[in-house]
Amino acid sequence: MRIHNTESGELEELVTRRPGHVDMYVCGPTVYGPPHLGHARTVICFDMIRRWLMHSRTVTFVSNYTDVDDKIIARAREEGRSAEEVARTYEQVWADIMRRLRVLEPDRTPRATEAISGMISMIESIVERGHAYPANGDVYFDVSSYAGYGRLSHQSLADLRAGARVEPGEHKRNPEDFALWKAAKPGEPSWESPWGPGRPGWHIECSVMSTDAFGMGFDIHGGGSDLVFPHHENEIAQAEAATGAKPFARYWLHSGMVNLAGEKMAKSTGNVVMLSDLLEVHSAEAIRLLVAQTHYRHQLEFTEDLVEECERAVDRLATFRDRVAEVLQVDSAALTGPLLEALAGGRDGYAGSGGEGEVGPEAEAMSALERSMDDDFGTPGAVAALFEMTKRANAELDTGRLDAAWSWAKALAVFDEILGVLPPAREEGADTALVEGLVELALDIRRRARESRDFELADRVRAGLGELGILVEDAPTGTRWRRDRRQTAGR
RNA sequence: GGCGGCGUAGCCGAGUGGCUCAGGCAGAGGUCUGCAAAACCUUGUACGGCGGUUCGAUUCCGCCCGCCGCCUCCA
């Protein structure tokens, strides 16, 4: 498996610290407001990366919450609440939305405020080893003392110096130095430390939380590309300066930004699509497909029309899944939930549908999936493989070749395990039986009307159901119906 | 200014030194159907510009043009 390492700028063979295991840390959100599509893009990219790694290895996935920060404090002031209340609120909002986007929960979600003592010890080590200095209750990292600085972002100290600046009230020796600890200001949350009361600086938390989880030299560290500098650069400097060990992380993965109207989506400019709004109108699957169709390192230009297109594409997959379920005479729901997972577990023997020597669509799709994903997590290729399989299998279904349906179901299971783009089948609700009964009743009336060639009545029944979000289709095997996903996506 | 990325058919978006093709959406024609829907089949000779390397470049190199990101909190 080859993956792109930001540090080398090249594709490298993935060699993990422990064979068969991957320890992975992805920078989580600063919880000061609700998440937007840009956040989702990053999270979904790393979710798919994680799922692919899980396909063949044991993965421990850690992602933090940054719950102490200037913006949280500012927000708390606005809302007249404590910073902690603000952080807990938006942590919950984040977790809810990511669950709705079918993102797997991290194995651990450490909070910055729960790692303060670790941060203090790390800062002490950095100071002891001569890479940081206290000044007026602050502590700054001495960038000039650390030779590897700029390694990740491929910039020289001179380059960085040109852009660096000193904020009023800071006590840096050099502009490129950065704060490890900030002296408390009145009314702000603070913790006791050897340098007096204060709170941690911008980047120390991730150095501490990731090494708390995994120690030095863990496998993969990820995040959005806007974190490369200074956040990740500083994480490296801190962890390596504190321990003298190298490397901090073996592979650095960075996902691209989402653009809206040609510019980066960012809260600060108001150039955002909030996920709560997007999920009112669109399904998680369409959003995931949109993300999967662009390589994770590339920029993603967002428009409403693109999600709408993905919605139609997802419908296509759902229709195929339902056809397969029909052939197998199982409920579609069974091909979406636990059975699918069980199927995905046994991934041997994609015997294929054809006769001897013929390779079935699912076998080709599986090898294309593997090829693409093993090459720097090529989700676009995986998506293409999924649709290619759908087309070919549909063609076989059209000609009545059903013997491979079970293999298709298994392949769908694997694709859904990695990408999570198959929409859930008919949802069970309190009124499911009633709805189904009424629809069947209406369809029975329609069937009788058709038999007596009263097509006007038959079409009225179909149109009426259509208005209620029930799609009716006459197949050679009989009439089938389904709910119009797009009318119910927001619920 | 420094670092990095991108420019592919109507739109989105993979990919590759030549060989039959990414894929999705949209469009056109067709099969099926009472009609529709779904599905399938057919259909589009695209690779920003100019040079260079090469038998041959969209793919490699150089320059130019355009767009974007980071260099400040940011997924």
XYZ file of C-alpha atoms (C1' of nucleotides) in Angstrom:
566
model
C 0.000 0.000 0.000
C 1.368 3.357 -1.011
C 0.421 6.572 0.719
C 1.380 10.191 0.188
C 3.490 11.580 2.995
C 3.405 15.362 3.239
C 6.810 15.337 4.863
C 8.576 13.747 1.911
C 6.085 14.986 -0.626
C 6.129 11.528 -2.134
C 4.237 8.298 -2.246
C 5.723 5.872 0.247
C 5.089 2.262 1.042
C 3.108 2.067 4.272
C 5.254 0.276 6.827
C 3.683 0.482 10.244
C 5.417 0.293 13.576
C 3.718 -2.973 14.449
C 2.822 -5.230 11.562
C -0.922 -5.495 11.120
C -1.628 -2.492 13.322
C -2.112 1.168 12.493
C -2.065 3.877 15.119
C -3.679 6.939 13.675
C -4.297 10.412 15.066
C -6.393 13.013 13.270
C -6.743 16.555 14.544
C -10.293 17.197 15.647
C -12.305 20.393 15.891
C -12.109 23.417 18.104
C -15.606 23.243 19.501
C -16.767 26.837 19.381
C -19.536 26.537 16.818
C -21.429 24.112 14.618
C -19.497 22.275 11.909
C -19.622 23.096 8.211
C -19.033 21.114 5.065
C -15.314 21.751 5.188
C -15.096 19.897 8.475
C -17.179 17.078 7.096
C -14.915 16.737 4.095
C -11.874 16.166 6.233
C -13.659 13.864 8.634
C -15.215 11.794 5.850
C -11.894 11.499 4.006
C -10.170 10.177 7.081
C -13.167 7.990 7.850
C -12.776 6.290 4.490
C -9.021 6.024 4.947
C -9.564 4.476 8.334
C -12.179 2.064 7.013
C -9.860 0.943 4.243
C -7.034 0.346 6.691
C -9.460 -1.557 8.929
C -10.224 -3.771 5.983
C -6.820 -5.399 6.310
C -5.386 -4.256 9.649
C -6.239 -3.394 13.213
C -6.620 0.348 13.496
C -6.628 2.489 16.593
C -8.105 5.840 15.669
C -7.818 8.813 17.980
C -9.243 12.254 17.342
C -9.334 15.076 19.840
C -11.618 17.893 20.866
C -9.931 21.229 21.384
C -12.007 22.637 24.199
C -9.857 25.528 25.374
C -9.150 28.327 22.957
C -9.608 32.053 22.333
C -12.656 31.516 20.186
C -14.396 29.356 22.733
C -13.741 31.976 25.375
C -15.081 34.693 23.084
C -18.151 32.649 22.330
C -18.748 31.999 25.997
C -18.672 35.724 26.671
C -21.219 36.333 23.916
C -23.548 33.671 25.178
C -23.048 34.467 28.848
C -21.982 30.906 29.579
C -18.810 29.258 30.737
C -16.238 28.155 28.200
C -16.768 24.616 29.373
C -20.505 24.769 28.671
C -19.867 26.131 25.203
C -17.330 23.406 24.491
C -19.599 20.603 25.714
C -22.501 21.921 23.668
C -20.595 21.986 20.406
C -18.851 18.724 21.113
C -22.293 17.164 21.241
C -23.390 18.940 18.065
C -20.252 17.709 16.327
C -20.710 14.122 17.448
C -24.384 14.107 16.404
C -23.679 15.439 12.952
C -20.755 13.126 12.336
C -22.941 10.204 13.363
C -25.579 11.333 10.874
C -22.832 11.408 8.238
C -22.118 7.775 9.091
C -18.631 8.556 10.310
C -17.302 5.853 12.599
C -16.700 7.065 16.102
C -13.046 7.390 17.037
C -11.733 4.807 19.454
C -10.794 7.643 21.750
C -11.633 11.344 21.805
C -9.313 13.052 24.265
C -10.036 16.598 25.366
C -7.398 19.272 25.652
C -8.589 20.311 29.104
C -8.076 16.772 30.346
C -4.479 16.711 29.170
C -3.223 19.874 30.850
C -0.850 18.143 33.246
C 0.712 16.259 30.369
C 1.155 19.494 28.513
C 2.852 21.086 31.495
C 5.283 18.195 31.742
C 6.021 18.305 28.056
C 6.656 22.040 28.223
C 8.952 21.482 31.213
C 10.919 18.937 29.217
C 11.212 21.281 26.279
C 12.482 24.048 28.556
C 14.925 21.686 30.287
C 16.324 20.587 26.971
C 16.895 24.190 25.999
C 14.280 24.515 23.290
C 11.941 26.889 25.089
C 12.094 29.840 27.422
C 9.691 31.384 29.921
C 8.951 35.104 29.629
C 6.537 37.053 31.821
C 4.394 34.022 32.616
C 4.363 32.856 28.987
C 6.562 30.094 27.637
C 7.806 30.226 24.046
C 9.330 27.607 21.832
C 12.732 28.717 20.566
C 12.497 27.849 16.907
C 16.135 28.664 16.196
C 17.217 25.967 18.673
C 15.496 23.211 16.783
C 17.173 22.168 13.553
C 14.325 20.328 11.884
C 11.897 23.218 11.900
C 10.195 23.624 8.529
C 10.697 19.977 7.578
C 7.000 19.290 7.152
C 5.955 22.442 5.340
C 9.139 22.519 3.256
C 10.109 25.978 4.277
C 13.352 27.382 5.525
C 13.603 29.353 8.710
C 14.333 32.429 6.624
C 11.127 31.928 4.627
C 9.134 31.571 7.785
C 10.762 34.531 9.423
C 9.584 36.731 6.575
C 5.931 35.993 7.333
C 6.168 35.815 11.108
C 4.942 38.533 13.366
C 4.565 39.378 17.003
C 1.175 40.124 18.516
C 0.922 42.953 21.015
C 1.559 41.657 24.516
C 3.770 38.784 23.451
C 7.310 38.405 24.718
C 9.005 36.415 22.002
C 12.716 36.592 21.400
C 12.147 36.001 17.705
C 9.024 36.526 15.664
C 8.920 32.906 14.496
C 8.826 31.560 18.039
C 5.431 30.329 19.204
C 3.655 30.083 22.539
C 3.614 26.862 24.503
C 1.956 28.429 27.524
C 0.094 31.694 27.873
C -0.149 33.594 31.134
C -3.715 33.910 32.392
C -5.677 37.000 31.577
C -8.486 38.126 33.873
C -11.723 36.214 33.410
C -10.203 33.428 31.344
C -10.015 29.772 32.263
C -6.596 29.000 33.684
C -4.559 26.278 35.300
C -1.690 26.406 37.791
C 1.741 25.837 36.328
C 5.422 26.316 37.185
C 5.198 29.628 35.296
C 2.113 30.819 37.099
C -1.556 30.484 36.192
C -2.252 30.239 32.513
C -3.452 28.055 29.689
C -1.788 26.047 26.976
C -0.696 27.571 23.692
C -1.961 26.724 20.266
C -0.325 23.435 19.419
C 0.978 21.648 22.467
C -2.235 19.739 23.097
C -1.965 17.572 20.008
C 1.652 16.683 20.684
C 0.570 15.526 24.117
C -2.694 13.798 23.312
C -1.268 11.865 20.383
C 1.789 10.681 22.278
C -0.356 9.924 25.331
C -2.286 7.572 23.130
C 0.522 6.071 21.114
C 3.936 7.245 22.304
C 6.505 8.687 19.927
C 6.798 7.344 16.411
C 3.181 6.406 15.800
C 2.036 5.579 12.315
C -0.252 8.190 10.799
C -1.017 11.749 11.711
C -3.697 13.469 9.694
C -5.652 16.657 9.365
C -6.769 19.313 6.939
C -4.089 20.800 4.714
C -4.488 24.155 6.423
C -2.956 22.601 9.519
C 0.368 21.750 7.907
C 1.768 25.053 9.007
C 2.002 26.035 11.717
C -0.006 23.489 13.672
C 1.615 20.260 12.566
C 5.031 21.755 12.080
C 4.875 22.879 15.684
C 3.554 19.568 16.925
C 6.622 17.902 15.491
C 8.980 20.452 16.964
C 7.429 20.169 20.405
C 7.270 16.413 20.632
C 10.747 15.876 19.239
C 12.289 18.684 21.257
C 10.701 17.363 24.438
C 11.878 13.791 24.016
C 14.888 13.959 21.755
C 13.242 11.052 19.955
C 12.431 10.969 16.271
C 10.153 10.813 14.461
C 7.029 12.096 16.137
C 4.831 10.510 13.478
C 5.842 8.305 10.552
C 3.381 9.467 7.909
C 1.596 12.796 7.526
C -1.658 12.823 5.601
C -3.456 16.026 4.676
C -6.843 16.434 3.085
C -7.723 19.255 0.711
C -9.994 22.187 1.365
C -13.561 22.721 0.239
C -14.130 25.765 -1.928
C -17.378 27.640 -2.193
C -17.701 30.168 -4.985
C -14.017 29.791 -5.758
C -12.841 30.481 -2.229
C -11.987 28.390 0.741
C -14.898 27.603 2.970
C -14.142 29.194 6.310
C -16.118 30.297 9.283
C -14.180 33.515 9.620
C -15.322 34.795 6.220
C -18.863 33.515 6.484
C -18.249 31.577 3.287
C -19.818 28.402 4.605
C -22.410 25.720 4.105
C -23.464 24.520 7.524
C -23.940 20.791 7.822
C -27.153 21.136 9.774
C -28.631 22.994 6.788
C -27.177 20.655 4.217
C -28.515 17.598 6.011
C -31.994 19.112 5.993
C -32.039 18.742 2.239
C -29.518 16.053 1.396
C -28.684 12.558 2.460
C -25.498 11.585 4.209
C -24.817 9.181 1.352
C -24.913 11.903 -1.294
C -22.539 14.015 0.757
C -20.212 11.058 1.244
C -20.314 10.254 -2.465
C -19.491 13.852 -3.293
C -16.470 13.621 -1.019
C -15.422 10.204 -2.311
C -15.530 11.300 -5.936
C -12.671 13.724 -5.465
C -9.292 12.490 -4.308
C -8.764 13.383 -0.657
C -5.741 15.595 -1.328
C -7.443 17.731 -3.942
C -9.581 20.776 -3.512
C -13.283 20.179 -3.701
C -15.406 22.829 -5.358
C -18.867 22.738 -3.855
C -22.140 23.628 -5.467
C -25.678 22.655 -4.590
C -26.103 21.067 -8.030
C -23.245 18.681 -7.388
C -24.875 17.206 -4.288
C -28.119 16.931 -6.205
C -26.291 14.940 -8.894
C -24.809 12.708 -6.241
C -28.273 12.202 -4.855
C -29.358 10.779 -8.200
C -26.255 8.630 -8.389
C -26.964 7.270 -4.919
C -30.492 6.434 -6.046
C -28.988 4.335 -8.753
C -27.056 2.342 -6.196
C -30.115 1.978 -3.992
C -32.156 0.707 -6.896
C -29.521 -1.862 -7.688
C -29.296 -2.948 -4.070
C -33.068 -3.353 -3.975
C -33.057 -5.419 -7.137
C -30.432 -7.701 -5.662
C -32.447 -8.010 -2.476
C -35.507 -8.900 -4.499
C -33.654 -11.643 -6.319
C -32.287 -13.031 -3.087
C -35.756 -12.738 -1.589
C -34.515 -10.872 1.416
C -35.642 -7.510 2.666
C -33.499 -4.669 1.325
C -32.951 -3.609 4.881
C -31.090 -6.851 5.359
C -28.689 -5.788 2.637
C -27.906 -2.563 4.393
C -27.500 -3.394 8.029
C -25.999 -6.186 10.063
C -26.280 -8.879 7.436
C -24.223 -6.740 5.108
C -21.605 -6.374 7.770
C -21.566 -10.084 8.357
C -21.234 -10.641 4.648
C -18.409 -8.192 4.399
C -16.578 -10.196 7.016
C -16.336 -13.219 4.765
C -14.667 -11.823 1.745
C -13.438 -14.999 0.166
C -14.679 -16.460 -2.996
C -16.095 -13.908 -5.331
C -16.711 -16.818 -7.570
C -18.336 -14.641 -10.133
C -21.379 -15.039 -12.193
C -20.011 -16.259 -15.460
C -19.019 -19.681 -16.545
C -15.496 -20.993 -16.476
C -12.824 -18.464 -17.156
C -15.277 -15.603 -17.034
C -14.729 -12.901 -14.483
C -17.861 -11.575 -12.862
C -18.499 -7.875 -12.406
C -18.061 -8.136 -8.660
C -14.670 -9.812 -8.917
C -13.408 -7.093 -11.200
C -14.894 -4.457 -8.963
C -13.200 -5.916 -5.915
C -9.793 -5.932 -7.513
C -10.305 -2.396 -8.824
C -11.318 -1.333 -5.326
C -8.170 -2.801 -3.893
C -5.953 -1.332 -6.574
C -7.392 2.157 -6.152
C -7.503 2.247 -2.395
C -4.026 0.787 -2.027
C -2.756 3.630 -4.184
C -3.022 6.526 -1.749
C -6.657 5.884 -0.912
C -8.071 6.441 -4.366
C -11.717 6.687 -3.459
C -12.643 8.058 -6.913
C -11.431 4.826 -8.468
C -13.349 2.856 -5.866
C -16.506 4.776 -6.708
C -15.959 4.114 -10.402
C -15.538 0.411 -9.668
C -18.775 0.365 -7.709
C -20.750 1.951 -10.529
C -19.098 -0.231 -13.116
C -20.195 -3.269 -11.159
C -23.688 -1.846 -10.814
C -23.984 -1.365 -14.534
C -22.741 -4.810 -15.463
C -24.717 -6.590 -12.784
C -27.861 -4.709 -13.769
C -27.325 -5.865 -17.316
C -27.099 -9.442 -16.120
C -30.247 -8.996 -14.059
C -31.985 -7.688 -17.166
C -31.183 -10.889 -18.985
C -32.322 -12.989 -16.093
C -28.934 -14.190 -14.922
C -29.477 -14.274 -11.212
C -27.030 -16.905 -10.002
C -24.411 -14.342 -8.969
C -26.722 -12.178 -6.899
C -25.226 -13.416 -3.685
C -21.748 -12.409 -4.816
C -23.019 -8.987 -5.771
C -24.547 -8.584 -2.344
C -21.213 -9.448 -0.798
C -19.365 -6.984 -2.988
C -21.905 -4.284 -2.174
C -21.274 -5.050 1.456
C -17.566 -4.448 1.065
C -18.081 -1.222 -0.843
C -20.499 0.030 1.751
C -18.124 -0.958 4.510
C -15.446 1.281 2.987
C -17.400 4.144 1.446
C -20.718 4.172 3.280
C -22.651 5.428 0.265
C -25.477 2.897 0.150
C -28.590 4.517 1.540
C -30.534 2.720 4.224
C -33.464 0.718 2.977
C -37.022 1.296 4.084
C -36.904 2.650 7.586
C -38.872 0.948 10.282
C -41.193 3.392 11.949
C -44.226 3.172 14.167
C -46.468 3.434 11.113
C -44.516 1.164 8.787
C -47.116 -1.579 8.773
C -49.923 0.888 8.234
C -48.132 2.628 5.367
C -47.273 -0.649 3.712
C -50.822 -1.871 4.099
C -52.291 1.271 2.565
C -49.846 1.261 -0.313
C -50.569 -2.378 -1.049
C -54.264 -1.631 -0.959
C -53.867 1.230 -3.419
C -51.716 -0.915 -5.659
C -54.296 -3.670 -5.604
C -56.908 -1.203 -6.835
C -54.487 -0.057 -9.499
C -53.789 -3.622 -10.569
C -57.500 -4.280 -11.028
C -57.850 -1.048 -12.982
C -55.019 -2.066 -15.260
C -56.500 -5.491 -15.776
C -59.702 -3.882 -16.954
C -57.587 -1.485 -19.023
C -58.791 1.531 -17.075
C -55.451 3.275 -17.451
C -56.792 6.635 -16.445
C -57.627 5.337 -12.986
C -54.384 3.359 -12.795
C -52.375 6.460 -13.616
C -54.298 8.501 -11.084
C -53.408 6.023 -8.363
C -49.771 6.082 -9.413
C -49.672 9.872 -9.558
C -51.416 10.159 -6.219
C -48.928 7.838 -4.559
C -46.158 9.768 -6.264
C -47.297 12.949 -4.611
C -47.081 11.190 -1.277
C -43.501 10.166 -1.994
C -44.214 6.621 -3.107
C -42.636 5.636 -6.419
C -44.450 2.925 -8.332
C -42.717 0.855 -10.980
C -44.134 -1.901 -13.129
C -41.552 -4.596 -13.640
C -42.027 -7.758 -15.679
C -42.200 -9.640 -12.379
C -44.918 -7.409 -11.005
C -45.397 -3.961 -9.597
C -42.971 -2.763 -6.989
C -42.877 0.403 -4.978
C -40.434 2.306 -2.874
C -40.199 5.504 -0.974
C -38.720 8.453 -2.775
C -35.513 8.872 -0.821
C -35.087 12.434 -1.871
C -38.367 13.489 -0.351
C -37.468 11.998 2.979
C -33.738 12.660 3.039
C -33.932 15.514 5.492
C -35.869 13.657 8.139
C 7.912 37.549 -2.061
C 8.555 32.046 -0.174
C 6.310 27.022 -0.179
C 2.563 23.724 -2.372
C -1.342 22.295 -5.677
C -4.535 22.640 -9.877
C -6.119 23.739 -15.226
C -9.167 16.873 -18.834
C -15.250 16.568 -23.189
C -22.040 20.536 -21.268
C -20.839 20.044 -15.658
C -18.081 17.255 -11.745
C -13.880 14.263 -11.807
C -10.043 9.799 -12.211
C -5.980 8.344 -15.136
C -2.075 7.204 -18.600
C 4.238 8.069 -22.838
C 1.446 4.902 -28.036
C -2.767 -0.205 -27.584
C -10.762 -0.768 -26.481
C -12.748 2.024 -22.238
C -12.300 5.711 -15.967
C -16.798 6.804 -13.445
C -21.062 10.024 -12.174
C -24.646 13.756 -13.689
C -26.892 16.130 -17.876
C -28.186 15.683 -23.423
C -29.566 12.708 -27.982
C -31.299 8.039 -30.233
C -32.935 3.063 -29.199
C -34.793 -1.674 -26.431
C -38.612 -2.852 -22.824
C -43.598 -0.817 -21.202
C -50.781 0.535 -22.175
C -48.069 4.953 -20.666
C -44.367 6.003 -17.377
C -40.423 4.693 -14.165
C -36.320 1.636 -13.537
C -32.649 -0.967 -16.209
C -29.753 -1.839 -20.459
C -27.623 -0.562 -25.436
C -25.709 3.249 -28.725
C -23.842 8.207 -28.985
C -19.521 12.722 -27.186
C -12.333 11.558 -31.081
C -11.420 16.020 -23.944
C -6.800 16.873 -22.016
C -4.903 25.882 -20.741
C -0.928 28.239 -24.354
C 4.040 28.063 -26.573
C 8.461 25.484 -27.121
C 11.657 21.053 -26.052
C 12.869 15.605 -25.289
C 10.937 11.283 -28.069
C 9.645 7.230 -33.629
C 5.315 9.056 -30.729
C 3.016 13.427 -25.189
C -2.815 14.902 -22.517
C 0.959 12.074 -19.757
C 8.237 13.883 -19.083
C 11.113 18.920 -19.133
C 11.127 24.449 -19.614
C 8.604 28.957 -20.060
C 3.997 31.631 -20.136
C -1.224 32.435 -18.865
C -5.177 31.484 -15.397
C -7.161 29.609 -10.691
C -6.601 28.014 -5.586
C -4.305 26.879 -0.772
C -0.540 27.807 3.173
C 2.929 31.513 5.067
C -2.258 34.723 10.958
C -6.995 31.314 14.077
C -8.862 27.734 10.602
C -10.899 20.861 8.756
